[in-house]
PDB file of C-alpha atoms and ligand atoms in Angstrom:
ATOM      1  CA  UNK A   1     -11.376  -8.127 -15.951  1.00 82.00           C
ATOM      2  CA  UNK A   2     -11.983  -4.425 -15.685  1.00 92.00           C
ATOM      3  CA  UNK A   3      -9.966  -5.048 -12.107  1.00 96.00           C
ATOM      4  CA  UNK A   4      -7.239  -6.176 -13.793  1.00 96.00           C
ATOM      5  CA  UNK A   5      -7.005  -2.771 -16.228  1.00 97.00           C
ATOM      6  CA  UNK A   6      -7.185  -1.167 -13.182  1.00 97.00           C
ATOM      7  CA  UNK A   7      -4.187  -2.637 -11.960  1.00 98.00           C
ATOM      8  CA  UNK A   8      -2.097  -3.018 -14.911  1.00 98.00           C
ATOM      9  CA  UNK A   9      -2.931   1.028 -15.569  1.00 98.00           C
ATOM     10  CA  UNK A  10      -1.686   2.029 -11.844  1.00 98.00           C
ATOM     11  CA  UNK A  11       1.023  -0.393 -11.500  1.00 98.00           C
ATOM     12  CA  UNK A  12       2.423   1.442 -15.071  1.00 98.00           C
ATOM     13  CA  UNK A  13       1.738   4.975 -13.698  1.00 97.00           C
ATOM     14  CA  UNK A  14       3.059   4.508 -10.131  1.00 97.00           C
ATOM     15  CA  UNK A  15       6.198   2.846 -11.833  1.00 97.00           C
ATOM     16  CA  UNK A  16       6.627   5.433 -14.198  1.00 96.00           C
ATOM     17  CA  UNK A  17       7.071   8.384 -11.431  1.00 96.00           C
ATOM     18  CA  UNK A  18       9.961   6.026 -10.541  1.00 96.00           C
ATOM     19  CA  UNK A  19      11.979   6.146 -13.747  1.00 95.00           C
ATOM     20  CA  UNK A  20      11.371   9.939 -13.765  1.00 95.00           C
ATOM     21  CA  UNK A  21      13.427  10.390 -11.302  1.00 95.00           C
ATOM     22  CA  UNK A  22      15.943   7.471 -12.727  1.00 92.00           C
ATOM     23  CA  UNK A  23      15.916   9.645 -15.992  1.00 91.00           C
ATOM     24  CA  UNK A  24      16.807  13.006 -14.001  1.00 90.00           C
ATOM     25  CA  UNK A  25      19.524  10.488 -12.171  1.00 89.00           C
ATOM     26  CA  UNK A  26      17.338  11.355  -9.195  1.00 89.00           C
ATOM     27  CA  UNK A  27      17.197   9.557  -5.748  1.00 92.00           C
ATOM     28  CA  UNK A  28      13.407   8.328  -6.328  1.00 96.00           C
ATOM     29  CA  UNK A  29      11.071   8.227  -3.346  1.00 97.00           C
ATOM     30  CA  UNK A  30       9.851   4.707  -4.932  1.00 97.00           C
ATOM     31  CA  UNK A  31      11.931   1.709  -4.724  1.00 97.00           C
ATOM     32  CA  UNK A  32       9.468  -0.651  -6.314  1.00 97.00           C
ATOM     33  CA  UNK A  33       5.985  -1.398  -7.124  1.00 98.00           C
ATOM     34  CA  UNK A  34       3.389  -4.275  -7.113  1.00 98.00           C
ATOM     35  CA  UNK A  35      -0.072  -5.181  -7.842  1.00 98.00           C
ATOM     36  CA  UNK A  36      -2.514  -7.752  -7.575  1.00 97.00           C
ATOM     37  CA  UNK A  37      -6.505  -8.028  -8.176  1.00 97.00           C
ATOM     38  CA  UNK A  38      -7.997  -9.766  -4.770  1.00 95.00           C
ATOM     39  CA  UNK A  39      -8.099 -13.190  -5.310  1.00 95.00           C
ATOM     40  CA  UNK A  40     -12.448 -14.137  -5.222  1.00 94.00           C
ATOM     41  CA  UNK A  41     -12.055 -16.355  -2.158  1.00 93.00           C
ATOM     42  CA  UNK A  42     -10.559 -13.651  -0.583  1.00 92.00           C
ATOM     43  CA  UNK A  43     -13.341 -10.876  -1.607  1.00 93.00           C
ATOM     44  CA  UNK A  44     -16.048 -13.802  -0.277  1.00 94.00           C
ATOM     45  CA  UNK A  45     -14.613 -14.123   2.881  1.00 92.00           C
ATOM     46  CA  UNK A  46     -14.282 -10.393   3.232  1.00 93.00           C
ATOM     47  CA  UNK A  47     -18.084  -9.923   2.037  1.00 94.00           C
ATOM     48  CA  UNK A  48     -19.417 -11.901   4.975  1.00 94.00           C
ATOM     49  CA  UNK A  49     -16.751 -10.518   7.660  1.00 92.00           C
ATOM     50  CA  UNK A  50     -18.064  -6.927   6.269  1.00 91.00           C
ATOM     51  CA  UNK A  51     -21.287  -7.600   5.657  1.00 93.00           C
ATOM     52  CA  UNK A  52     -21.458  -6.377   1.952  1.00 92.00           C
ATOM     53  CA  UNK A  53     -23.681  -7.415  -0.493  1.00 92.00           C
ATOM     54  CA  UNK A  54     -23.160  -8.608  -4.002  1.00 91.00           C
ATOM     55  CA  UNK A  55     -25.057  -5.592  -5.418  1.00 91.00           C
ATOM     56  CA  UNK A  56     -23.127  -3.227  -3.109  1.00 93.00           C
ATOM     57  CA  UNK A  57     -19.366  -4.770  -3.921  1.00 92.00           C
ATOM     58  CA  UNK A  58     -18.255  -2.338  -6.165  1.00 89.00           C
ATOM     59  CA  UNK A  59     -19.167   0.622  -4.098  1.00 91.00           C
ATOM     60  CA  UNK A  60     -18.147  -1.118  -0.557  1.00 91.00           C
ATOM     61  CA  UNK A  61     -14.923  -3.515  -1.067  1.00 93.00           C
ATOM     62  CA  UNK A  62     -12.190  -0.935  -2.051  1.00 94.00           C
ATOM     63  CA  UNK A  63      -9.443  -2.836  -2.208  1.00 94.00           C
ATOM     64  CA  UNK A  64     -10.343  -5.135  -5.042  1.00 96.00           C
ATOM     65  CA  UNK A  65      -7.535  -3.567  -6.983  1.00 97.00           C
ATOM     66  CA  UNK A  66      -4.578  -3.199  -5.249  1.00 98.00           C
ATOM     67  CA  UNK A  67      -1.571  -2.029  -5.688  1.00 98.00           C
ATOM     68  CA  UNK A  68       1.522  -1.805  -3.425  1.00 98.00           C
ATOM     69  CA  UNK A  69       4.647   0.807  -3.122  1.00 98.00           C
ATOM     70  CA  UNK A  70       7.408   0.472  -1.724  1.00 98.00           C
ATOM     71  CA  UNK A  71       9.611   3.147  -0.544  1.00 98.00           C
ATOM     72  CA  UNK A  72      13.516   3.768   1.089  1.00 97.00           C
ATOM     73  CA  UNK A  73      12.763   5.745   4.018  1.00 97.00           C
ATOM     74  CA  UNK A  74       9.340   6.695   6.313  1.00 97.00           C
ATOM     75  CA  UNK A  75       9.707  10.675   4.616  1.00 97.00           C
ATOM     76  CA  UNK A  76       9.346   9.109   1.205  1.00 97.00           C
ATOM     77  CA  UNK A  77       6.010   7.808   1.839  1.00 98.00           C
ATOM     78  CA  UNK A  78       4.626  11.581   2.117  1.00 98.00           C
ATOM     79  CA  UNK A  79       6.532  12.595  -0.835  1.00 97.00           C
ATOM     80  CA  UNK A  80       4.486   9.578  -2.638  1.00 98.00           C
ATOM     81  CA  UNK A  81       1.620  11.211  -1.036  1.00 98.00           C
ATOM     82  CA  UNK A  82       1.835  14.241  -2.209  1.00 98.00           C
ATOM     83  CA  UNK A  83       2.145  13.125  -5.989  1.00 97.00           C
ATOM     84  CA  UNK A  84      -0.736  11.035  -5.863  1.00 98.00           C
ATOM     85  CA  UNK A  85      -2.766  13.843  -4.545  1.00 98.00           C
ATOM     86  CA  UNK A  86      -1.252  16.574  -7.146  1.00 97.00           C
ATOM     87  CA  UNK A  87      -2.580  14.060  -9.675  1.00 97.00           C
ATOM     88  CA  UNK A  88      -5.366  14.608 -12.452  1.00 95.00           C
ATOM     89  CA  UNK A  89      -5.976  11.199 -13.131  1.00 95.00           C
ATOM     90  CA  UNK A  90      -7.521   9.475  -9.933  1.00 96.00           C
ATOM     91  CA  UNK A  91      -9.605  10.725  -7.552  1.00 96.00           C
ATOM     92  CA  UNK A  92      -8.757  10.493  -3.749  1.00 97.00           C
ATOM     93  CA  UNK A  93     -12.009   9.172  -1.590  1.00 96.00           C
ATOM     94  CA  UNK A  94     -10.456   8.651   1.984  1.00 97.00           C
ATOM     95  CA  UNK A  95      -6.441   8.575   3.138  1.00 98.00           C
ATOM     96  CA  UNK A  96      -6.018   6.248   6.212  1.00 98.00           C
ATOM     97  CA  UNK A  97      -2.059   6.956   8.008  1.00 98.00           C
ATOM     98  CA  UNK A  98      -1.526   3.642   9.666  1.00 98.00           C
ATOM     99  CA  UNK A  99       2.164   4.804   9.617  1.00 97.00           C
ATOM    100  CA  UNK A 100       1.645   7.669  12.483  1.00 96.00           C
ATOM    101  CA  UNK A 101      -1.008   5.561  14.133  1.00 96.00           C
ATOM    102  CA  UNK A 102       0.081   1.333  13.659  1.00 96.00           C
ATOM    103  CA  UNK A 103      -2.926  -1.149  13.966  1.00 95.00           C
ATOM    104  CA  UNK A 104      -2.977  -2.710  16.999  1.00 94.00           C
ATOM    105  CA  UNK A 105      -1.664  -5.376  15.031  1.00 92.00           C
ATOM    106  CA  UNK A 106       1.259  -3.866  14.770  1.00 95.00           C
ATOM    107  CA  UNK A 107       1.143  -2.924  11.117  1.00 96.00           C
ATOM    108  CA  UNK A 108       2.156   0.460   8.922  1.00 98.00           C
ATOM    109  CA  UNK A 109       1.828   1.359   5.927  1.00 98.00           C
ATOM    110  CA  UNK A 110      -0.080   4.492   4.211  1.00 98.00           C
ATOM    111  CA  UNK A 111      -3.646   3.702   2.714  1.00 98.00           C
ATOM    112  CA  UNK A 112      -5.290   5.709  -0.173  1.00 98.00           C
ATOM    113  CA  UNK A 113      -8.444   4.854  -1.512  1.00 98.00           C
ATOM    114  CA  UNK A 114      -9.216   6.310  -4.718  1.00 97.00           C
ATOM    115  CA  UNK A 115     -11.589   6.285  -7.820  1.00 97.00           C
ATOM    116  CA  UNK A 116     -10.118   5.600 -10.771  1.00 97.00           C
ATOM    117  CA  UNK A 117     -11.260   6.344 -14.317  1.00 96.00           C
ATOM    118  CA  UNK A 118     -11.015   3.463 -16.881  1.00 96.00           C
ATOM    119  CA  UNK A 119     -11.426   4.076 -20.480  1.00 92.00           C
ATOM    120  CA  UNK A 120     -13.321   1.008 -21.935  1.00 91.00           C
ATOM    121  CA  UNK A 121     -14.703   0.377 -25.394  1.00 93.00           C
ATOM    122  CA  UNK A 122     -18.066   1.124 -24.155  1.00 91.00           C
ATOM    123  CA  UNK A 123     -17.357   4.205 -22.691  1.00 93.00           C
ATOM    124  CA  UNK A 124     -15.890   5.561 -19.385  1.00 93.00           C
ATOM    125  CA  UNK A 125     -16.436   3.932 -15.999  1.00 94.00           C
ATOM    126  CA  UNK A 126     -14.947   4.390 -12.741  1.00 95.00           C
ATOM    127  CA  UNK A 127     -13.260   1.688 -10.440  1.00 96.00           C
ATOM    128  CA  UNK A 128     -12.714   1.850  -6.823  1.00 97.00           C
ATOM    129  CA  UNK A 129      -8.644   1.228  -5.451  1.00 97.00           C
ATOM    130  CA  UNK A 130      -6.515   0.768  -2.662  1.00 98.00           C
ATOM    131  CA  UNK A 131      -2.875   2.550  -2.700  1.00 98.00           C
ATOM    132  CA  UNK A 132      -0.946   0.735   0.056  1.00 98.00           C
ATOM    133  CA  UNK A 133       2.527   2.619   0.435  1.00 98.00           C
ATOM    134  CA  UNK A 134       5.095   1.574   3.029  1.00 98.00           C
ATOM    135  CA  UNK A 135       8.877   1.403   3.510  1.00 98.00           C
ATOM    136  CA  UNK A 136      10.944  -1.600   2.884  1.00 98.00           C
ATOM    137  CA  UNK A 137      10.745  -2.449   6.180  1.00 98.00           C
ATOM    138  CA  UNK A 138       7.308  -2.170   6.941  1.00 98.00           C
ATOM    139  CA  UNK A 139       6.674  -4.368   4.211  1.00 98.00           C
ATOM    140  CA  UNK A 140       9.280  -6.887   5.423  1.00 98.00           C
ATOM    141  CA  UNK A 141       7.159  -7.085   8.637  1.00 98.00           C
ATOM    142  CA  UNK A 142       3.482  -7.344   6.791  1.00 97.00           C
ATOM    143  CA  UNK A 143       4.806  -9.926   4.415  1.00 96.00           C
ATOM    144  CA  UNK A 144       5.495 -12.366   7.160  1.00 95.00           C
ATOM    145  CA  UNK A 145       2.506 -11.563   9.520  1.00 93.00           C
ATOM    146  CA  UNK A 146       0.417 -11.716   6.429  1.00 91.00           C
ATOM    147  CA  UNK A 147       1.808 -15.130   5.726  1.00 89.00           C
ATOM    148  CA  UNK A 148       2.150 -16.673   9.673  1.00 88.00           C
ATOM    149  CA  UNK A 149      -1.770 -14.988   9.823  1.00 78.00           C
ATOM    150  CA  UNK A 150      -2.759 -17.150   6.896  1.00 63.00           C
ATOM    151  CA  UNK A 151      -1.103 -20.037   7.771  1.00 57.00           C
ATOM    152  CA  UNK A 152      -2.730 -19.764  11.748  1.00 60.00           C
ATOM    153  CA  UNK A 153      -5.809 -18.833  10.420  1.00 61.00           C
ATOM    154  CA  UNK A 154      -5.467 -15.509  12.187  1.00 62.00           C
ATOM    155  CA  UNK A 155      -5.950 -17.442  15.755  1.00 69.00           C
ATOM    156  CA  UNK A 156      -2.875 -15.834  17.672  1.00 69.00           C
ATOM    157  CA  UNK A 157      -2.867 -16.387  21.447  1.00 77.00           C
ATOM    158  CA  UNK A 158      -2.196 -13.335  22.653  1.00 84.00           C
ATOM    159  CA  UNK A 159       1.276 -13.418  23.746  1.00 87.00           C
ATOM    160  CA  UNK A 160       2.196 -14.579  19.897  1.00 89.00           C
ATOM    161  CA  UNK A 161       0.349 -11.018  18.598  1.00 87.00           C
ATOM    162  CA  UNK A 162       2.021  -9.132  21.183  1.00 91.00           C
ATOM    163  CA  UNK A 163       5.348 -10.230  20.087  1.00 91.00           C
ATOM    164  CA  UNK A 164       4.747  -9.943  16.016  1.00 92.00           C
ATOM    165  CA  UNK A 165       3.124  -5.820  17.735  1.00 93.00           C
ATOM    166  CA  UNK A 166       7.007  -5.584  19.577  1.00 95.00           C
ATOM    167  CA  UNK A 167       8.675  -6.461  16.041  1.00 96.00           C
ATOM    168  CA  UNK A 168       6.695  -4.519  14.461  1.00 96.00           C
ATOM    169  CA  UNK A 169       7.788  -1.569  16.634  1.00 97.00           C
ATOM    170  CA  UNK A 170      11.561  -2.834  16.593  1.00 97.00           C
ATOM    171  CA  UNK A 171      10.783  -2.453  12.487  1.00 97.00           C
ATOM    172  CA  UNK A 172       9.273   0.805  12.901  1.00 97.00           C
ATOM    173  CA  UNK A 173      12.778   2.017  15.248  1.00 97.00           C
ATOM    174  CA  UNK A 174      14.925   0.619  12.698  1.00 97.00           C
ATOM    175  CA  UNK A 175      13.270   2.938   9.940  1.00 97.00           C
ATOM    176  CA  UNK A 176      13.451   5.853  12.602  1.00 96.00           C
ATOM    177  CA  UNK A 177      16.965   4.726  12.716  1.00 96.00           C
ATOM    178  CA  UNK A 178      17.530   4.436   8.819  1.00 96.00           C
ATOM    179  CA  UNK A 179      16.710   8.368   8.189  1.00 95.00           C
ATOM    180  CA  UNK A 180      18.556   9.867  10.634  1.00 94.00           C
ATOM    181  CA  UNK A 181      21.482   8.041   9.020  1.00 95.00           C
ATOM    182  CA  UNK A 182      20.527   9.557   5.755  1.00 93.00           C
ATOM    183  CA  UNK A 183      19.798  12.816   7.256  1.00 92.00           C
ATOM    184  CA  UNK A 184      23.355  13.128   8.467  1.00 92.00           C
ATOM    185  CA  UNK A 185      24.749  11.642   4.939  1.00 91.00           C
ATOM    186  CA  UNK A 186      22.574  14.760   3.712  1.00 89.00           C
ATOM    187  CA  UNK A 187      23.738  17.164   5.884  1.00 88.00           C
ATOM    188  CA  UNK A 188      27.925  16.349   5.268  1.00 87.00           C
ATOM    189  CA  UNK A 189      26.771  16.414   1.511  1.00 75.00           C
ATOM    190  CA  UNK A 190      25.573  20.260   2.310  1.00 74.00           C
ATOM    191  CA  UNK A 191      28.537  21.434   4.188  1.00 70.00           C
TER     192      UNK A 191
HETATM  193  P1  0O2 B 201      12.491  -3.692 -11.830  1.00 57.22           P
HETATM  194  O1  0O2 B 201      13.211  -2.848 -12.825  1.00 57.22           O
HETATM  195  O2  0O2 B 201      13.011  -5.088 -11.716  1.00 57.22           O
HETATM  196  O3  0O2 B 201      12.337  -3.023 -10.500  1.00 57.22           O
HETATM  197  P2  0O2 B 201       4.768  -7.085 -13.689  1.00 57.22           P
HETATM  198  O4  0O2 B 201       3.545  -6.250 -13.549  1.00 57.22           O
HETATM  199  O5  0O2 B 201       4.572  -8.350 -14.486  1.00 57.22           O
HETATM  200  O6  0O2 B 201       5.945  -6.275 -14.141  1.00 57.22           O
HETATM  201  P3  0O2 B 201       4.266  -8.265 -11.197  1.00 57.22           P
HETATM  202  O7  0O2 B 201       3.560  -9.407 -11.804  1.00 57.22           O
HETATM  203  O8  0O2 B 201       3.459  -7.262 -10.451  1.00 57.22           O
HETATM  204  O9  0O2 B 201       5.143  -7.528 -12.249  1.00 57.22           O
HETATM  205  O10 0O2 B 201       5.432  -8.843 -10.347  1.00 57.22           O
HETATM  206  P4  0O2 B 201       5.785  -8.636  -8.841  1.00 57.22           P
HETATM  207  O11 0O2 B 201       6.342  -9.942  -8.375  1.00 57.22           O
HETATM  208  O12 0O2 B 201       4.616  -8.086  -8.129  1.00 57.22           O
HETATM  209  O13 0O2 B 201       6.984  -7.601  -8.850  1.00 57.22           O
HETATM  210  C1  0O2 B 201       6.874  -6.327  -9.399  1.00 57.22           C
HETATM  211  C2  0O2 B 201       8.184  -5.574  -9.336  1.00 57.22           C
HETATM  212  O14 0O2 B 201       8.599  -5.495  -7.980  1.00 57.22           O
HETATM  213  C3  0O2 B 201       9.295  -6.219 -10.112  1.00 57.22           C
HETATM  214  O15 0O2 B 201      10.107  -5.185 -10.624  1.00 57.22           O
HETATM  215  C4  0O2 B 201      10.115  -6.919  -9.020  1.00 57.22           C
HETATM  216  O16 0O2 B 201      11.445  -7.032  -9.413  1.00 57.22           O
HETATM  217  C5  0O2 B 201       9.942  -5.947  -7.888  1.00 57.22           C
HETATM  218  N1  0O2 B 201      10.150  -6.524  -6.560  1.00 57.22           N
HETATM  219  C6  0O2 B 201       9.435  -7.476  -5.934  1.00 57.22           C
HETATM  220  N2  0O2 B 201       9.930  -7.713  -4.714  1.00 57.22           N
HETATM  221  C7  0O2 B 201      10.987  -6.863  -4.557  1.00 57.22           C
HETATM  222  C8  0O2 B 201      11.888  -6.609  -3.490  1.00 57.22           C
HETATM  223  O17 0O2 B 201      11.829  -7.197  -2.409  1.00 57.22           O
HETATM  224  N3  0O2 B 201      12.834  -5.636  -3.709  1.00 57.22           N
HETATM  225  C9  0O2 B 201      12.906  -4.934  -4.876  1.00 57.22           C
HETATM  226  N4  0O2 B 201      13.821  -3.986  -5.019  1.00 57.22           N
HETATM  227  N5  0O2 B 201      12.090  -5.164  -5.898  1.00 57.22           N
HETATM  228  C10 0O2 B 201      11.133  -6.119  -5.737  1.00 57.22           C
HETATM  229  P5  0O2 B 201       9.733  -4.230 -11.834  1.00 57.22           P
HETATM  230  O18 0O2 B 201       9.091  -2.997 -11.249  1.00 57.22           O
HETATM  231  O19 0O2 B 201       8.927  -4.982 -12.869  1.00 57.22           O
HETATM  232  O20 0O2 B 201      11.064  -3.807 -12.478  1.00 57.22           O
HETATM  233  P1  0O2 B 202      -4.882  -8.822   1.279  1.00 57.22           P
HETATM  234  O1  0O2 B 202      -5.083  -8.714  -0.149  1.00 57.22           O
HETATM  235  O2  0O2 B 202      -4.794 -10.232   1.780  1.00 57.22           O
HETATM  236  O3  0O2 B 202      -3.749  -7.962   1.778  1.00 57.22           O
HETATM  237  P2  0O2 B 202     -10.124  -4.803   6.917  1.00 57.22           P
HETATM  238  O4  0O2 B 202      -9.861  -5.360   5.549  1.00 57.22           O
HETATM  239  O5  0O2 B 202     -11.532  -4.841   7.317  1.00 57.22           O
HETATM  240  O6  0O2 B 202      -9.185  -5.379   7.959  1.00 57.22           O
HETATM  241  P3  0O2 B 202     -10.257  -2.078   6.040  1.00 57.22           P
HETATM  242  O7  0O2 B 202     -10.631  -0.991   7.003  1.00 57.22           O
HETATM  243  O8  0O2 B 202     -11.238  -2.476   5.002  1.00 57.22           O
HETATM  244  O9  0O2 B 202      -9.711  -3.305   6.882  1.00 57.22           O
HETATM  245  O10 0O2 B 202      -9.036  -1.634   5.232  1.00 57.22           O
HETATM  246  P4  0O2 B 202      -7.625  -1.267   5.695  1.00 57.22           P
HETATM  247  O11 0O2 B 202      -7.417  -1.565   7.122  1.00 57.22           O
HETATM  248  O12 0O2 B 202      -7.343   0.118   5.202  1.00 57.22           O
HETATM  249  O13 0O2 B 202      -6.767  -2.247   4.826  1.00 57.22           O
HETATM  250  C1  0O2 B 202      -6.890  -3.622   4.821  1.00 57.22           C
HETATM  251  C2  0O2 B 202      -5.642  -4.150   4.136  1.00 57.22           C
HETATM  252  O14 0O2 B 202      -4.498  -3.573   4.796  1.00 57.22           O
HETATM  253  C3  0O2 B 202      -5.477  -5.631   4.288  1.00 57.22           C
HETATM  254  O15 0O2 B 202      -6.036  -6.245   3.196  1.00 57.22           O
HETATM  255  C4  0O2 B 202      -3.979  -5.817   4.296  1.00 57.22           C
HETATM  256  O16 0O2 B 202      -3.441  -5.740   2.998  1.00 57.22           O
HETATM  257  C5  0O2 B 202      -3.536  -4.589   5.056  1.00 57.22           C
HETATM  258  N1  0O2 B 202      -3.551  -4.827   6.489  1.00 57.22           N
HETATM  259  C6  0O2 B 202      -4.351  -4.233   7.400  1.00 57.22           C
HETATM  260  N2  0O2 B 202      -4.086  -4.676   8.639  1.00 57.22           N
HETATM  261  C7  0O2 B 202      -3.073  -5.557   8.523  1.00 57.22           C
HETATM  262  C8  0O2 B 202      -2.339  -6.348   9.471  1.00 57.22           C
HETATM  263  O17 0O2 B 202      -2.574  -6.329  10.670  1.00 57.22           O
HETATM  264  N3  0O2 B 202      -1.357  -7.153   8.963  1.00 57.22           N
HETATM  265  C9  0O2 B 202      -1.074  -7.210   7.635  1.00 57.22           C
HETATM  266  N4  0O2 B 202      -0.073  -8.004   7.248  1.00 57.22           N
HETATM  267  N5  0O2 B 202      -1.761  -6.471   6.717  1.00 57.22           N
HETATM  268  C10 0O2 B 202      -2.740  -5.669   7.160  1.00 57.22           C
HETATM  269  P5  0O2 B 202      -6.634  -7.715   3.266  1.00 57.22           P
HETATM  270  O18 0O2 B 202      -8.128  -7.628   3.215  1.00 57.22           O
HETATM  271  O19 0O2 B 202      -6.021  -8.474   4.372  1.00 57.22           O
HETATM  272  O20 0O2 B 202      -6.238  -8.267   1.871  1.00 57.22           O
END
């Protein structure tokens, strides 16, 4: 349960710097948010492949909460960056940029780990979570690995991974691709 506060809480807060910048009738650097608490089979089969213990699961698996945002463009995933870390209310244990430097998979996105302070009845207790944050189109591309992965088992040959890696670079080109559009939109908007 206390994994689903966590959630709930983050998912609120993250959504919230959103409709701030609705409010100011500002572009926001969010375009939408989700969250989910791993499923247990899923934490299981990560505690063997990681070789965590039961008694060690809360300090090890970070990603038991999750939670997901999406942004417009590859420069709004620093801007969402820079807000989480300007924040008071979670506390940042390790940033890993999988945007600058893909997975051999293929995959992007921007992961923050952080400790996050819930407020129980019985006092105050902290939770490890995972911030994923990615554009549009780099979750277009990790929705479907995700599900062809799950579906294969994760048993690519290797000419299938090397063509979901190509996508995933013909993904990452059209987001290149996507801001200089809206850099020249900006720049006409300035003259
Ligand atoms: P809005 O104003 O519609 O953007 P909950 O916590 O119950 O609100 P939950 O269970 O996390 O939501 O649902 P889910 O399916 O994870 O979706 C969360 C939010 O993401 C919802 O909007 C969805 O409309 C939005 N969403 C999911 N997929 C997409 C997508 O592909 N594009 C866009 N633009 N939005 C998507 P909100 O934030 O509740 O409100
Ligand atoms: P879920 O809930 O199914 O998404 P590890 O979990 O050991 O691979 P690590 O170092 O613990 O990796 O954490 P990392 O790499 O920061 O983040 C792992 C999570 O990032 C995964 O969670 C995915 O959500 C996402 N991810 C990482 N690599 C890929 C990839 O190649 N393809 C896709 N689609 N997503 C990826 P889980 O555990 O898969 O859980």
């Amino acid at each position: 349960m206390p994994y689903e506060y966590v959630v709930k809480e983050l998912k609120e807060k993250l959504r919230n710097i959103r409709d701030q910048y609705k409010d100011k009738s500002e572009t926001s650097p969010i375009e939408f948010v989700t969250g989910r608490v791993k499923p247990v089979d899923s934490i299981q089969e990560k505690m063997v492949r990681r070789n965590i213990s039961e008694e060690r699961l809360e300090n090890d698996m970070e990603d038991i909460a999750g939670v997901r945002v999406m942004c417009p463009f590859v420069e709004n995933i620093y801007e969402v960056v820079e807000l989480i870390r300007k924040r008071s209310d979670m506390r940042i244990i390790e940033e890993r940029d999988y945007v600058t430097n893909a997975k051999p998979s293929g995959y992007r996105s921007y992961h923050i780990v952080i400790k996050y302070p819930l407020e129980l009845i019985n006092g105050k207790k902290e939770f490890l979570a995972e911030i994923q944050i990615r554009t549009l189109a780099m979750n277009f591309w990790a929705t479907l690995e995700h599900s062809l992965n799950y579906k294969k088992n994760g048993n690519f040959t290797s000419d299938i991974e090397l063509e979901l890696e190509q996508m995933g670079q013909k993904v990452y080109a059209l987001d290149q691709e996507m801001s200089s559009i809206r850099n020249k939109i900006l720049n006409c908007k300035e003259k």
